[in-house]
Each structure stands twice: as C-alpha cells, then as structure tokens.
C-alpha cells in the first residue's frame, strides 16, 4: 500500500514507524511519503495560508501550494491512486470502509489545517472526502494516520496469523469477545472455566456468545444492522436470560 501525504507537519508521520505499521514499512508492505506544501509555494514570503475571502476568523490553506504538492506526489504515486481529503464534512470512516479501501493500491491523503483548505483544490484534483468522526480535529494528520492504520492492517500479510483481524470488533458487525491471560486467578477474579479446559468447540461457542452478548450490551445499534442465524439468536437469548437472572430450562 502506497500512502502519499500532503501535510505541513511531515514529522508527525514518524509515529507510523512503530508496531504493526513500522513492521509493514520495513517489509515493504506499506510505503509512506510526505509532501509539504511549504516546499511548493510560489509567493516570495513562502506563505501556505491566507485570510478567508468574505472575512471570518482563522486562515485557509492556499490552493497553489496544495495543488503543486499534490501534483508532485502524483508523480511518485502508483496508477489509480485515490486522493483522499480529510475533513469533518466527509463520509464517516468505519471498518467496512477500511475493508474496501484496503483493496486499493495507493492514496494521497490531504491533511488540512487552520479553517481548512481552499475549496477549489477539489475541483483541480478531484478526490473523496472522508471524516474519522463527528468531531473537529485541529488538523488532518491524526485523521490520515487513523485511516492508514485501520486500512494497512487489513492488507494481506501485514498482520501475522496470531494477530489476524478476522475476529476483531466490527469485522463481522459484532464486538469481539473478552480476553484473559495468566494468571488464571488474580485477587479472587478468575478466568472463565471454559477457557481453561481446552475444548475448542466449547471455547468457540462461548466466544461467539460473548461476542453477541457484548454487542447487545454495548452497541445494540450494530445488532439491528445484522441478521443473526438461528444458532446465534439462541446463543444471544441464553446470554440475555443469564444477564437478566432469568432461569431457562
Ligand atoms: C480545524 S479543522 C477545520 C474544520 C472546518 N473549519 C469545518 O468546520 O469543516 C482543520 C483540519 O482538520 C482536519 N479534520 C478535522 N476534523 C476532522 C475529522 N473529523 N475527520 C477528518 N479530518 C478532520 C481537516 O483536514 C481540516 O481541514
């Protein structure tokens, strides 16, 4: 996956040199390259922003340095690279979106700052607008990093088997089951018996039930969007009954 980033703060992307993404970069599964609009200004003061027309507080990122930086990035980008504008006005980024975007070869992420970017850049360099949530960040860099992380871990071979994303929350429209590790008893808190017995079928059933139950408790909106099999419905009913202290025969 090739990720070009248009940013006034390229050093921030050093954060992607750690953990799974750092390993993906070392293994050539992820390539990060930044273009700073500051290096592309054609005005004598080297300004990358200016006051908004019509008057209002704050500054706006100027179209010319953005345009030149995107054009420079496009020269290094793979064919069919998508341009992604990070903005709180964009489509909401989520796990299904990450799954879809993980099939692309490359992206140019445009990270805004200040009040945002001059609107005309999107006419000159059409792309998709994405938001990481209904809140406002000070800049698009963290949004770009969030998207790059979520997308890259779905690229084949980025995660080892042991870290496989298949069971992760949101992958099948459910939250993941709870995890425990040693010791099996800590301050009188014990690990569920089923996990200690080595019966893989029983463990899989318990995990699916926990997954359904947690989703029902924490994110009922996800369950509304999902069609449950008969087995899943029964497991969920059992979970609900035990949570509500109802004894079922
Ligand atoms: C302070 S924000 C500008 C917000 C803009 N004035 C508005 O109200 O739509 C500066 C930059 O942060 C980024 N940003 C802020 N919130 C974001 C979000 N929820 N998702 C993606 N990018 C965001 C965008 O790149 C934006 O240009």
JSON list of N, CA and C and ligand atoms in Angstrom, two decimals, residues 86-89 111-116 130-133 135-140 143, ligand 1:
[
{"chain": "A", "resi": 86, "resn": "UNK", "atom": "N", "xyz": [-9.12, 14.77, 3.98]},
{"chain": "A", "resi": 86, "resn": "UNK", "atom": "CA", "xyz": [-9.60, 14.57, 5.35]},
{"chain": "A", "resi": 86, "resn": "UNK", "atom": "C", "xyz": [-10.40, 15.80, 5.77]},
{"chain": "A", "resi": 87, "resn": "UNK", "atom": "N", "xyz": [-11.63, 15.57, 6.17]},
{"chain": "A", "resi": 87, "resn": "UNK", "atom": "CA", "xyz": [-12.48, 16.70, 6.56]},
{"chain": "A", "resi": 87, "resn": "UNK", "atom": "C", "xyz": [-13.63, 16.20, 7.43]},
{"chain": "A", "resi": 88, "resn": "UNK", "atom": "N", "xyz": [-14.03, 16.98, 8.44]},
{"chain": "A", "resi": 88, "resn": "UNK", "atom": "CA", "xyz": [-15.17, 16.56, 9.25]},
{"chain": "A", "resi": 88, "resn": "UNK", "atom": "C", "xyz": [-16.48, 16.54, 8.44]},
{"chain": "A", "resi": 89, "resn": "UNK", "atom": "N", "xyz": [-16.41, 17.04, 7.21]},
{"chain": "A", "resi": 89, "resn": "UNK", "atom": "CA", "xyz": [-17.61, 17.06, 6.36]},
{"chain": "A", "resi": 89, "resn": "UNK", "atom": "C", "xyz": [-17.70, 15.83, 5.47]},
{"chain": "A", "resi": 111, "resn": "UNK", "atom": "N", "xyz": [-4.07, 16.52, 4.28]},
{"chain": "A", "resi": 111, "resn": "UNK", "atom": "CA", "xyz": [-4.37, 16.89, 5.66]},
{"chain": "A", "resi": 111, "resn": "UNK", "atom": "C", "xyz": [-4.52, 18.41, 5.74]},
{"chain": "A", "resi": 112, "resn": "UNK", "atom": "N", "xyz": [-5.69, 18.84, 6.09]},
{"chain": "A", "resi": 112, "resn": "UNK", "atom": "CA", "xyz": [-5.92, 20.28, 6.23]},
{"chain": "A", "resi": 112, "resn": "UNK", "atom": "C", "xyz": [-5.45, 20.78, 7.58]},
{"chain": "A", "resi": 113, "resn": "UNK", "atom": "N", "xyz": [-5.31, 22.08, 7.68]},
{"chain": "A", "resi": 113, "resn": "UNK", "atom": "CA", "xyz": [-5.01, 22.77, 8.95]},
{"chain": "A", "resi": 113, "resn": "UNK", "atom": "C", "xyz": [-5.82, 24.05, 8.97]},
{"chain": "A", "resi": 114, "resn": "UNK", "atom": "N", "xyz": [-5.73, 24.77, 10.03]},
{"chain": "A", "resi": 114, "resn": "UNK", "atom": "CA", "xyz": [-6.43, 26.07, 10.20]},
{"chain": "A", "resi": 114, "resn": "UNK", "atom": "C", "xyz": [-7.94, 25.88, 9.99]},
{"chain": "A", "resi": 115, "resn": "UNK", "atom": "N", "xyz": [-8.56, 26.76, 9.18]},
{"chain": "A", "resi": 115, "resn": "UNK", "atom": "CA", "xyz": [-10.01, 26.62, 8.94]},
{"chain": "A", "resi": 115, "resn": "UNK", "atom": "C", "xyz": [-10.30, 25.59, 7.85]},
{"chain": "A", "resi": 116, "resn": "UNK", "atom": "N", "xyz": [-9.24, 25.06, 7.24]},
{"chain": "A", "resi": 116, "resn": "UNK", "atom": "CA", "xyz": [-9.41, 24.08, 6.18]},
{"chain": "A", "resi": 116, "resn": "UNK", "atom": "C", "xyz": [-8.67, 24.52, 4.92]},
{"chain": "A", "resi": 130, "resn": "UNK", "atom": "N", "xyz": [-13.29, 12.20, 3.36]},
{"chain": "A", "resi": 130, "resn": "UNK", "atom": "CA", "xyz": [-13.55, 11.25, 4.45]},
{"chain": "A", "resi": 130, "resn": "UNK", "atom": "C", "xyz": [-13.37, 11.94, 5.79]},
{"chain": "A", "resi": 131, "resn": "UNK", "atom": "N", "xyz": [-14.22, 11.52, 6.74]},
{"chain": "A", "resi": 131, "resn": "UNK", "atom": "CA", "xyz": [-14.15, 12.02, 8.12]},
{"chain": "A", "resi": 131, "resn": "UNK", "atom": "C", "xyz": [-13.91, 10.84, 9.05]},
{"chain": "A", "resi": 132, "resn": "UNK", "atom": "N", "xyz": [-13.13, 11.06, 10.11]},
{"chain": "A", "resi": 132, "resn": "UNK", "atom": "CA", "xyz": [-12.94, 9.97, 11.07]},
{"chain": "A", "resi": 132, "resn": "UNK", "atom": "C", "xyz": [-13.95, 10.03, 12.22]},
{"chain": "A", "resi": 133, "resn": "UNK", "atom": "N", "xyz": [-14.86, 10.98, 12.18]},
{"chain": "A", "resi": 133, "resn": "UNK", "atom": "CA", "xyz": [-15.90, 11.03, 13.21]},
{"chain": "A", "resi": 133, "resn": "UNK", "atom": "C", "xyz": [-16.52, 12.41, 13.29]},
{"chain": "A", "resi": 135, "resn": "UNK", "atom": "N", "xyz": [-16.58, 15.04, 14.98]},
{"chain": "A", "resi": 135, "resn": "UNK", "atom": "CA", "xyz": [-15.91, 15.97, 15.90]},
{"chain": "A", "resi": 135, "resn": "UNK", "atom": "C", "xyz": [-14.87, 16.69, 15.06]},
{"chain": "A", "resi": 136, "resn": "UNK", "atom": "N", "xyz": [-14.32, 17.77, 15.61]},
{"chain": "A", "resi": 136, "resn": "UNK", "atom": "CA", "xyz": [-13.36, 18.55, 14.81]},
{"chain": "A", "resi": 136, "resn": "UNK", "atom": "C", "xyz": [-11.96, 18.46, 15.41]},
{"chain": "A", "resi": 137, "resn": "UNK", "atom": "N", "xyz": [-11.03, 18.00, 14.61]},
{"chain": "A", "resi": 137, "resn": "UNK", "atom": "CA", "xyz": [-9.62, 17.93, 14.99]},
{"chain": "A", "resi": 137, "resn": "UNK", "atom": "C", "xyz": [-8.94, 19.22, 14.55]},
{"chain": "A", "resi": 138, "resn": "UNK", "atom": "N", "xyz": [-7.74, 19.47, 15.08]},
{"chain": "A", "resi": 138, "resn": "UNK", "atom": "CA", "xyz": [-7.01, 20.68, 14.66]},
{"chain": "A", "resi": 138, "resn": "UNK", "atom": "C", "xyz": [-6.35, 20.51, 13.31]},
{"chain": "A", "resi": 139, "resn": "UNK", "atom": "N", "xyz": [-6.19, 19.27, 12.90]},
{"chain": "A", "resi": 139, "resn": "UNK", "atom": "CA", "xyz": [-5.54, 19.04, 11.61]},
{"chain": "A", "resi": 139, "resn": "UNK", "atom": "C", "xyz": [-5.86, 17.65, 11.10]},
{"chain": "A", "resi": 140, "resn": "UNK", "atom": "N", "xyz": [-5.63, 17.44, 9.81]},
{"chain": "A", "resi": 140, "resn": "UNK", "atom": "CA", "xyz": [-5.98, 16.16, 9.20]},
{"chain": "A", "resi": 140, "resn": "UNK", "atom": "C", "xyz": [-4.94, 15.06, 9.43]},
{"chain": "A", "resi": 143, "resn": "UNK", "atom": "N", "xyz": [-6.16, 12.20, 11.55]},
{"chain": "A", "resi": 143, "resn": "UNK", "atom": "CA", "xyz": [-7.21, 11.51, 10.78]},
{"chain": "A", "resi": 143, "resn": "UNK", "atom": "C", "xyz": [-6.57, 10.61, 9.72]},
{"chain": "B", "resi": 1, "resn": "LIG", "atom": "C1", "xyz": [-9.98, 22.81, 12.45]},
{"chain": "B", "resi": 1, "resn": "LIG", "atom": "S1", "xyz": [-10.29, 21.69, 11.13]},
{"chain": "B", "resi": 1, "resn": "LIG", "atom": "C2", "xyz": [-11.27, 22.64, 10.04]},
{"chain": "B", "resi": 1, "resn": "LIG", "atom": "C3", "xyz": [-12.71, 22.39, 10.18]},
{"chain": "B", "resi": 1, "resn": "LIG", "atom": "C4", "xyz": [-13.57, 23.20, 9.21]},
{"chain": "B", "resi": 1, "resn": "LIG", "atom": "N1", "xyz": [-13.50, 24.58, 9.53]},
{"chain": "B", "resi": 1, "resn": "LIG", "atom": "C5", "xyz": [-15.02, 22.72, 9.27]},
{"chain": "B", "resi": 1, "resn": "LIG", "atom": "O1", "xyz": [-15.73, 23.18, 10.16]},
{"chain": "B", "resi": 1, "resn": "LIG", "atom": "O2", "xyz": [-15.43, 21.86, 8.45]},
{"chain": "B", "resi": 1, "resn": "LIG", "atom": "C6", "xyz": [-8.73, 21.59, 10.32]},
{"chain": "B", "resi": 1, "resn": "LIG", "atom": "C7", "xyz": [-8.48, 20.33, 9.52]},
{"chain": "B", "resi": 1, "resn": "LIG", "atom": "O3", "xyz": [-8.54, 19.20, 10.36]},
{"chain": "B", "resi": 1, "resn": "LIG", "atom": "C8", "xyz": [-8.96, 18.07, 9.64]},
{"chain": "B", "resi": 1, "resn": "LIG", "atom": "N2", "xyz": [-10.09, 17.47, 10.38]},
{"chain": "B", "resi": 1, "resn": "LIG", "atom": "C9", "xyz": [-10.75, 18.00, 11.42]},
{"chain": "B", "resi": 1, "resn": "LIG", "atom": "N3", "xyz": [-11.71, 17.19, 11.87]},
{"chain": "B", "resi": 1, "resn": "LIG", "atom": "C10", "xyz": [-11.66, 16.09, 11.10]},
{"chain": "B", "resi": 1, "resn": "LIG", "atom": "C11", "xyz": [-12.41, 14.89, 11.06]},
{"chain": "B", "resi": 1, "resn": "LIG", "atom": "N4", "xyz": [-13.40, 14.66, 11.92]},
{"chain": "B", "resi": 1, "resn": "LIG", "atom": "N5", "xyz": [-12.10, 13.96, 10.13]},
{"chain": "B", "resi": 1, "resn": "LIG", "atom": "C12", "xyz": [-11.10, 14.19, 9.24]},
{"chain": "B", "resi": 1, "resn": "LIG", "atom": "N6", "xyz": [-10.35, 15.32, 9.23]},
{"chain": "B", "resi": 1, "resn": "LIG", "atom": "C13", "xyz": [-10.62, 16.26, 10.14]},
{"chain": "B", "resi": 1, "resn": "LIG", "atom": "C14", "xyz": [-9.32, 18.53, 8.24]},
{"chain": "B", "resi": 1, "resn": "LIG", "atom": "O4", "xyz": [-8.26, 18.20, 7.37]},
{"chain": "B", "resi": 1, "resn": "LIG", "atom": "C15", "xyz": [-9.48, 20.03, 8.43]},
{"chain": "B", "resi": 1, "resn": "LIG", "atom": "O5", "xyz": [-9.18, 20.73, 7.25]}
]
